[in-house]
């Protein structure tokens, strides 16, 4: 079946602008994660959604970052007033969630490369 | 908090030979999962192999196998019969078995090159 998809693949924006990054998880996966990959910080967890539970936002680096997950499927990561240090690859992953064999495995999308000029 | 350490930034292997990538981790938990992910230049993170901490038997997936030493908190990846397509960055990752804390914690990664 189809894997995790993300759009856009690449995004160049000016400092101070807002950006929205989209993630479409694997159908039926109840858990969705956002990670950030940058040269200086490696791979960092940002936020986690599980079903209808309140999201785990413990990894968001500032209040300029927010994310939504509508209808338990598609998720949007929004970065307001972008800064140059926000330049990174933003990766989305989904997981089958609670129960079932290998429900703990996470499957990643191809990422969005964000460049803030 | 859990940490994952990959101390070798780069490694190189001859095609058809065997290479071992090292990973150590620190945790106070007794139940968890460990993973190796491969990231080629396309950026797509690909799950290579997984290990449940409660299982003593080392996981194997075709040419990929792990050496899981729970007491030593060590989780190395062995790639046998290396192929040109194995060239990529490899990340070791930890996940708590607690449902409330399911994020992955990654090491810094290692760049593997394969010589023809």
PDB file of C-alpha atoms in Angstrom:
ATOM      1  CA  UNK A   1       0.000   0.000   0.000  1.00  0.00           C
ATOM      2  CA  UNK A   2       0.939   3.660  -0.087  1.00  0.00           C
ATOM      3  CA  UNK A   3       3.529   4.898   2.354  1.00  0.00           C
ATOM      4  CA  UNK A   4       3.706   8.138   4.295  1.00  0.00           C
ATOM      5  CA  UNK A   5       3.631  11.140   2.005  1.00  0.00           C
ATOM      6  CA  UNK A   6       4.759  14.687   2.714  1.00  0.00           C
ATOM      7  CA  UNK A   7       4.405  17.945   0.849  1.00  0.00           C
ATOM      8  CA  UNK A   8       6.030  20.030  -0.325  1.00  0.00           C
ATOM      9  CA  UNK A   9       9.257  18.179  -0.954  1.00  0.00           C
ATOM     10  CA  UNK A  10      11.222  21.408  -0.714  1.00  0.00           C
ATOM     11  CA  UNK A  11      10.261  24.825   0.570  1.00  0.00           C
ATOM     12  CA  UNK A  12      12.242  28.039   0.426  1.00  0.00           C
ATOM     13  CA  UNK A  13      10.855  30.932   2.428  1.00  0.00           C
ATOM     14  CA  UNK A  14      11.955  34.334   3.624  1.00  0.00           C
ATOM     15  CA  UNK A  15      12.736  34.969   7.245  1.00  0.00           C
ATOM     16  CA  UNK A  16       9.617  36.087   9.081  1.00  0.00           C
ATOM     17  CA  UNK A  17       7.123  34.288   6.851  1.00  0.00           C
ATOM     18  CA  UNK A  18       4.829  31.493   8.016  1.00  0.00           C
ATOM     19  CA  UNK A  19       5.033  28.012   6.470  1.00  0.00           C
ATOM     20  CA  UNK A  20       2.812  24.942   6.538  1.00  0.00           C
ATOM     21  CA  UNK A  21       4.124  21.427   6.038  1.00  0.00           C
ATOM     22  CA  UNK A  22       1.767  18.549   5.347  1.00  0.00           C
ATOM     23  CA  UNK A  23       1.908  14.872   6.242  1.00  0.00           C
ATOM     24  CA  UNK A  24      -0.388  12.119   5.002  1.00  0.00           C
ATOM     25  CA  UNK A  25       0.143   8.964   7.110  1.00  0.00           C
ATOM     26  CA  UNK A  26      -0.316   5.356   6.109  1.00  0.00           C
ATOM     27  CA  UNK A  27      -4.011   4.547   6.012  1.00  0.00           C
ATOM     28  CA  UNK A  28      -5.210   3.073   9.296  1.00  0.00           C
ATOM     29  CA  UNK A  29      -2.213   4.213  11.333  1.00  0.00           C
ATOM     30  CA  UNK A  30      -3.398   5.873  14.507  1.00  0.00           C
ATOM     31  CA  UNK A  31      -0.099   7.367  15.646  1.00  0.00           C
ATOM     32  CA  UNK A  32       1.685  10.218  13.864  1.00  0.00           C
ATOM     33  CA  UNK A  33       5.023  11.844  14.683  1.00  0.00           C
ATOM     34  CA  UNK A  34       6.961  14.868  13.518  1.00  0.00           C
ATOM     35  CA  UNK A  35      10.760  14.998  13.725  1.00  0.00           C
ATOM     36  CA  UNK A  36      13.313  17.561  12.641  1.00  0.00           C
ATOM     37  CA  UNK A  37      16.684  16.694  11.147  1.00  0.00           C
ATOM     38  CA  UNK A  38      19.367  19.359  11.100  1.00  0.00           C
ATOM     39  CA  UNK A  39      23.148  19.265  10.790  1.00  0.00           C
ATOM     40  CA  UNK A  40      23.791  20.663  14.217  1.00  0.00           C
ATOM     41  CA  UNK A  41      21.115  18.847  16.225  1.00  0.00           C
ATOM     42  CA  UNK A  42      20.659  15.543  14.437  1.00  0.00           C
ATOM     43  CA  UNK A  43      17.182  13.998  14.570  1.00  0.00           C
ATOM     44  CA  UNK A  44      14.865  15.546  17.145  1.00  0.00           C
ATOM     45  CA  UNK A  45      11.343  14.648  18.139  1.00  0.00           C
ATOM     46  CA  UNK A  46       8.831  17.483  17.806  1.00  0.00           C
ATOM     47  CA  UNK A  47       5.270  16.267  18.429  1.00  0.00           C
ATOM     48  CA  UNK A  48       3.215  13.068  18.626  1.00  0.00           C
ATOM     49  CA  UNK A  49      -0.467  12.377  17.979  1.00  0.00           C
ATOM     50  CA  UNK A  50      -2.223   9.186  19.077  1.00  0.00           C
ATOM     51  CA  UNK A  51      -5.845   8.765  18.086  1.00  0.00           C
ATOM     52  CA  UNK A  52      -8.082  11.282  19.837  1.00  0.00           C
ATOM     53  CA  UNK A  53      -5.728  11.814  22.773  1.00  0.00           C
ATOM     54  CA  UNK A  54      -4.129  15.161  23.490  1.00  0.00           C
ATOM     55  CA  UNK A  55      -0.885  15.436  21.513  1.00  0.00           C
ATOM     56  CA  UNK A  56       2.530  15.206  23.149  1.00  0.00           C
ATOM     57  CA  UNK A  57       4.035  18.592  22.306  1.00  0.00           C
ATOM     58  CA  UNK A  58       7.086  18.208  24.524  1.00  0.00           C
ATOM     59  CA  UNK A  59       9.562  18.440  21.635  1.00  0.00           C
ATOM     60  CA  UNK A  60       8.358  21.668  20.055  1.00  0.00           C
ATOM     61  CA  UNK A  61      11.281  24.133  20.282  1.00  0.00           C
ATOM     62  CA  UNK A  62       9.223  27.316  20.642  1.00  0.00           C
ATOM     63  CA  UNK A  63       5.679  28.642  20.543  1.00  0.00           C
ATOM     64  CA  UNK A  64       6.213  29.521  16.886  1.00  0.00           C
ATOM     65  CA  UNK A  65       5.747  25.824  16.147  1.00  0.00           C
ATOM     66  CA  UNK A  66       2.336  24.174  16.183  1.00  0.00           C
ATOM     67  CA  UNK A  67       0.707  21.130  14.619  1.00  0.00           C
ATOM     68  CA  UNK A  68      -2.764  19.814  13.978  1.00  0.00           C
ATOM     69  CA  UNK A  69      -4.143  16.491  12.972  1.00  0.00           C
ATOM     70  CA  UNK A  70      -7.550  16.611  11.371  1.00  0.00           C
ATOM     71  CA  UNK A  71      -9.920  13.656  11.414  1.00  0.00           C
ATOM     72  CA  UNK A  72      -7.245  11.401  12.802  1.00  0.00           C
ATOM     73  CA  UNK A  73      -5.421  11.400   9.477  1.00  0.00           C
ATOM     74  CA  UNK A  74      -3.614  14.278   7.747  1.00  0.00           C
ATOM     75  CA  UNK A  75      -1.377  16.489   9.856  1.00  0.00           C
ATOM     76  CA  UNK A  76      -0.077  19.995   9.293  1.00  0.00           C
ATOM     77  CA  UNK A  77       3.009  21.417  10.991  1.00  0.00           C
ATOM     78  CA  UNK A  78       2.990  25.204  11.043  1.00  0.00           C
ATOM     79  CA  UNK A  79       6.002  27.387  11.723  1.00  0.00           C
ATOM     80  CA  UNK A  80       5.227  31.052  12.282  1.00  0.00           C
ATOM     81  CA  UNK A  81       7.687  33.898  11.748  1.00  0.00           C
ATOM     82  CA  UNK A  82      10.347  31.554  10.432  1.00  0.00           C
ATOM     83  CA  UNK A  83      13.968  32.043  11.489  1.00  0.00           C
ATOM     84  CA  UNK A  84      17.137  30.865   9.777  1.00  0.00           C
ATOM     85  CA  UNK A  85      17.694  28.280  12.503  1.00  0.00           C
ATOM     86  CA  UNK A  86      14.419  26.633  11.434  1.00  0.00           C
ATOM     87  CA  UNK A  87      16.154  25.469   8.238  1.00  0.00           C
ATOM     88  CA  UNK A  88      16.117  21.670   8.392  1.00  0.00           C
ATOM     89  CA  UNK A  89      14.459  18.572   7.014  1.00  0.00           C
ATOM     90  CA  UNK A  90      11.107  17.930   8.659  1.00  0.00           C
ATOM     91  CA  UNK A  91      10.207  14.253   8.769  1.00  0.00           C
ATOM     92  CA  UNK A  92       6.827  12.735   9.464  1.00  0.00           C
ATOM     93  CA  UNK A  93       6.289   9.145  10.598  1.00  0.00           C
ATOM     94  CA  UNK A  94       3.246   7.032  11.312  1.00  0.00           C
ATOM     95  CA  UNK A  95       2.721   3.904  13.334  1.00  0.00           C
ATOM     96  CA  UNK A  96      -0.096   1.371  13.670  1.00  0.00           C
ATOM     97  CA  UNK A  97      -0.420   2.468  17.293  1.00  0.00           C
ATOM     98  CA  UNK A  98      -1.763   0.458  20.193  1.00  0.00           C
ATOM     99  CA  UNK A  99      -2.160  -3.266  19.785  1.00  0.00           C
ATOM    100  CA  UNK A 100      -1.223  -5.660  17.045  1.00  0.00           C
ATOM    101  CA  UNK A 101       2.138  -7.098  16.045  1.00  0.00           C
ATOM    102  CA  UNK A 102       4.851  -4.522  15.526  1.00  0.00           C
ATOM    103  CA  UNK A 103       2.475  -1.719  16.481  1.00  0.00           C
ATOM    104  CA  UNK A 104       5.488   0.120  17.832  1.00  0.00           C
ATOM    105  CA  UNK A 105       7.252   0.475  14.477  1.00  0.00           C
ATOM    106  CA  UNK A 106       7.414   3.891  12.835  1.00  0.00           C
ATOM    107  CA  UNK A 107       7.421   4.389   9.081  1.00  0.00           C
ATOM    108  CA  UNK A 108       8.779   7.620   7.691  1.00  0.00           C
ATOM    109  CA  UNK A 109       7.865   9.883   4.817  1.00  0.00           C
ATOM    110  CA  UNK A 110      10.451  11.423   2.472  1.00  0.00           C
ATOM    111  CA  UNK A 111      10.576  14.673   4.423  1.00  0.00           C
ATOM    112  CA  UNK A 112      10.277  18.358   3.574  1.00  0.00           C
ATOM    113  CA  UNK A 113      13.490  20.323   3.234  1.00  0.00           C
ATOM    114  CA  UNK A 114      12.855  23.824   4.583  1.00  0.00           C
ATOM    115  CA  UNK A 115      15.276  26.614   3.764  1.00  0.00           C
ATOM    116  CA  UNK A 116      14.808  29.994   5.414  1.00  0.00           C
ATOM    117  CA  UNK A 117      16.670  32.806   3.647  1.00  0.00           C
TER     118      UNK A 117
ATOM    119  CA  UNK B   1      16.190  10.566  29.798  1.00  0.00           C
ATOM    120  CA  UNK B   2      17.372   8.039  27.297  1.00  0.00           C
ATOM    121  CA  UNK B   3      20.422   8.662  25.142  1.00  0.00           C
ATOM    122  CA  UNK B   4      21.781   6.863  22.097  1.00  0.00           C
ATOM    123  CA  UNK B   5      25.437   7.082  21.106  1.00  0.00           C
ATOM    124  CA  UNK B   6      26.994   6.257  17.778  1.00  0.00           C
ATOM    125  CA  UNK B   7      30.648   7.067  18.207  1.00  0.00           C
ATOM    126  CA  UNK B   8      31.857   6.300  14.694  1.00  0.00           C
ATOM    127  CA  UNK B   9      30.888   9.090  12.271  1.00  0.00           C
ATOM    128  CA  UNK B  10      32.058   7.212   9.170  1.00  0.00           C
ATOM    129  CA  UNK B  11      32.912   3.712   8.076  1.00  0.00           C
ATOM    130  CA  UNK B  12      33.918   2.089   4.823  1.00  0.00           C
ATOM    131  CA  UNK B  13      33.592  -1.496   3.624  1.00  0.00           C
ATOM    132  CA  UNK B  14      34.621  -3.393   0.541  1.00  0.00           C
ATOM    133  CA  UNK B  15      31.793  -4.782  -1.563  1.00  0.00           C
ATOM    134  CA  UNK B  16      30.899  -8.360  -0.529  1.00  0.00           C
ATOM    135  CA  UNK B  17      32.639  -7.964   2.830  1.00  0.00           C
ATOM    136  CA  UNK B  18      31.076  -7.705   6.296  1.00  0.00           C
ATOM    137  CA  UNK B  19      30.863  -4.552   8.379  1.00  0.00           C
ATOM    138  CA  UNK B  20      29.655  -3.873  11.924  1.00  0.00           C
ATOM    139  CA  UNK B  21      28.176  -0.554  13.034  1.00  0.00           C
ATOM    140  CA  UNK B  22      28.252   0.193  16.744  1.00  0.00           C
ATOM    141  CA  UNK B  23      25.603   1.714  18.973  1.00  0.00           C
ATOM    142  CA  UNK B  24      25.285   2.100  22.718  1.00  0.00           C
ATOM    143  CA  UNK B  25      22.389   3.508  24.691  1.00  0.00           C
ATOM    144  CA  UNK B  26      21.552   4.547  28.201  1.00  0.00           C
ATOM    145  CA  UNK B  27      18.228   3.920  29.909  1.00  0.00           C
ATOM    146  CA  UNK B  28      16.803   3.023  33.280  1.00  0.00           C
ATOM    147  CA  UNK B  29      13.900   1.155  31.687  1.00  0.00           C
ATOM    148  CA  UNK B  30      13.781  -2.604  31.386  1.00  0.00           C
ATOM    149  CA  UNK B  31      11.358  -2.860  28.475  1.00  0.00           C
ATOM    150  CA  UNK B  32      12.037  -1.034  25.235  1.00  0.00           C
ATOM    151  CA  UNK B  33      12.661  -1.424  21.521  1.00  0.00           C
ATOM    152  CA  UNK B  34      15.749  -0.751  19.460  1.00  0.00           C
ATOM    153  CA  UNK B  35      15.957  -0.053  15.748  1.00  0.00           C
ATOM    154  CA  UNK B  36      18.364   0.562  12.947  1.00  0.00           C
ATOM    155  CA  UNK B  37      17.220   2.902  10.197  1.00  0.00           C
ATOM    156  CA  UNK B  38      18.916   3.496   6.853  1.00  0.00           C
ATOM    157  CA  UNK B  39      18.805   6.926   5.202  1.00  0.00           C
ATOM    158  CA  UNK B  40      20.094   7.063   1.611  1.00  0.00           C
ATOM    159  CA  UNK B  41      20.626  10.408  -0.175  1.00  0.00           C
ATOM    160  CA  UNK B  42      16.924  10.385  -1.110  1.00  0.00           C
ATOM    161  CA  UNK B  43      16.242  11.253   2.598  1.00  0.00           C
ATOM    162  CA  UNK B  44      13.747   8.419   3.025  1.00  0.00           C
ATOM    163  CA  UNK B  45      14.278   6.751   6.399  1.00  0.00           C
ATOM    164  CA  UNK B  46      13.976   3.006   5.918  1.00  0.00           C
ATOM    165  CA  UNK B  47      13.493   0.612   8.821  1.00  0.00           C
ATOM    166  CA  UNK B  48      16.206  -2.034   8.554  1.00  0.00           C
ATOM    167  CA  UNK B  49      15.763  -4.133  11.664  1.00  0.00           C
ATOM    168  CA  UNK B  50      14.129  -4.066  15.082  1.00  0.00           C
ATOM    169  CA  UNK B  51      14.838  -5.735  18.423  1.00  0.00           C
ATOM    170  CA  UNK B  52      12.510  -6.144  21.382  1.00  0.00           C
ATOM    171  CA  UNK B  53      14.463  -5.845  24.626  1.00  0.00           C
ATOM    172  CA  UNK B  54      12.596  -8.728  26.256  1.00  0.00           C
ATOM    173  CA  UNK B  55      13.828 -11.110  23.555  1.00  0.00           C
ATOM    174  CA  UNK B  56      17.240 -12.659  24.112  1.00  0.00           C
ATOM    175  CA  UNK B  57      17.520 -13.870  20.538  1.00  0.00           C
ATOM    176  CA  UNK B  58      19.231 -11.449  18.183  1.00  0.00           C
ATOM    177  CA  UNK B  59      17.086 -10.207  15.308  1.00  0.00           C
ATOM    178  CA  UNK B  60      17.987 -11.094  11.732  1.00  0.00           C
ATOM    179  CA  UNK B  61      16.657  -9.747   8.439  1.00  0.00           C
ATOM    180  CA  UNK B  62      18.368 -11.321   5.426  1.00  0.00           C
ATOM    181  CA  UNK B  63      21.908  -9.852   5.282  1.00  0.00           C
ATOM    182  CA  UNK B  64      21.307  -7.692   8.364  1.00  0.00           C
ATOM    183  CA  UNK B  65      21.672  -8.932  11.916  1.00  0.00           C
ATOM    184  CA  UNK B  66      22.171  -7.382  15.309  1.00  0.00           C
ATOM    185  CA  UNK B  67      24.246  -8.178  18.360  1.00  0.00           C
ATOM    186  CA  UNK B  68      22.074  -7.101  21.285  1.00  0.00           C
ATOM    187  CA  UNK B  69      23.836  -7.045  24.652  1.00  0.00           C
ATOM    188  CA  UNK B  70      21.245  -5.827  27.149  1.00  0.00           C
ATOM    189  CA  UNK B  71      23.502  -5.732  30.183  1.00  0.00           C
ATOM    190  CA  UNK B  72      26.125  -3.766  28.296  1.00  0.00           C
ATOM    191  CA  UNK B  73      23.447  -1.604  26.625  1.00  0.00           C
ATOM    192  CA  UNK B  74      24.973  -2.287  23.258  1.00  0.00           C
ATOM    193  CA  UNK B  75      23.172  -2.792  19.952  1.00  0.00           C
ATOM    194  CA  UNK B  76      25.427  -3.251  16.927  1.00  0.00           C
ATOM    195  CA  UNK B  77      24.363  -3.881  13.335  1.00  0.00           C
ATOM    196  CA  UNK B  78      26.181  -6.376  11.142  1.00  0.00           C
ATOM    197  CA  UNK B  79      25.823  -6.144   7.374  1.00  0.00           C
ATOM    198  CA  UNK B  80      26.999  -9.245   5.542  1.00  0.00           C
ATOM    199  CA  UNK B  81      27.893  -9.462   1.844  1.00  0.00           C
ATOM    200  CA  UNK B  82      27.843  -5.655   1.565  1.00  0.00           C
ATOM    201  CA  UNK B  83      26.349  -4.232  -1.598  1.00  0.00           C
ATOM    202  CA  UNK B  84      26.766  -0.851  -3.288  1.00  0.00           C
ATOM    203  CA  UNK B  85      23.150  -0.102  -2.403  1.00  0.00           C
ATOM    204  CA  UNK B  86      23.975  -0.358   1.289  1.00  0.00           C
ATOM    205  CA  UNK B  87      25.835   2.959   1.128  1.00  0.00           C
ATOM    206  CA  UNK B  88      23.845   5.390   3.276  1.00  0.00           C
ATOM    207  CA  UNK B  89      23.591   6.947   6.718  1.00  0.00           C
ATOM    208  CA  UNK B  90      22.559   4.511   9.412  1.00  0.00           C
ATOM    209  CA  UNK B  91      20.796   5.599  12.572  1.00  0.00           C
ATOM    210  CA  UNK B  92      20.362   3.643  15.759  1.00  0.00           C
ATOM    211  CA  UNK B  93      17.151   4.478  17.627  1.00  0.00           C
ATOM    212  CA  UNK B  94      15.515   3.728  20.978  1.00  0.00           C
ATOM    213  CA  UNK B  95      11.837   3.622  21.853  1.00  0.00           C
ATOM    214  CA  UNK B  96      10.342   3.064  25.277  1.00  0.00           C
ATOM    215  CA  UNK B  97       7.809   0.266  25.547  1.00  0.00           C
ATOM    216  CA  UNK B  98       5.660   2.612  27.607  1.00  0.00           C
ATOM    217  CA  UNK B  99       2.703   3.638  25.501  1.00  0.00           C
ATOM    218  CA  UNK B 100       2.872   7.165  26.877  1.00  0.00           C
ATOM    219  CA  UNK B 101       6.392   7.749  25.612  1.00  0.00           C
ATOM    220  CA  UNK B 102       6.653   6.298  22.151  1.00  0.00           C
ATOM    221  CA  UNK B 103       8.933   8.819  20.469  1.00  0.00           C
ATOM    222  CA  UNK B 104      12.157   7.623  18.913  1.00  0.00           C
ATOM    223  CA  UNK B 105      15.471   8.828  20.318  1.00  0.00           C
ATOM    224  CA  UNK B 106      18.176   8.700  17.658  1.00  0.00           C
ATOM    225  CA  UNK B 107      21.926   8.546  17.639  1.00  0.00           C
ATOM    226  CA  UNK B 108      23.901  10.984  15.506  1.00  0.00           C
ATOM    227  CA  UNK B 109      24.209   8.469  12.694  1.00  0.00           C
ATOM    228  CA  UNK B 110      27.088   6.895  10.813  1.00  0.00           C
ATOM    229  CA  UNK B 111      27.888   7.316   7.131  1.00  0.00           C
ATOM    230  CA  UNK B 112      28.669   4.006   5.492  1.00  0.00           C
ATOM    231  CA  UNK B 113      30.462   3.928   2.158  1.00  0.00           C
ATOM    232  CA  UNK B 114      30.873   0.775   0.073  1.00  0.00           C
ATOM    233  CA  UNK B 115      33.943   0.404  -2.138  1.00  0.00           C
ATOM    234  CA  UNK B 116      33.467  -1.492  -5.420  1.00  0.00           C
TER     235      UNK B 116
END
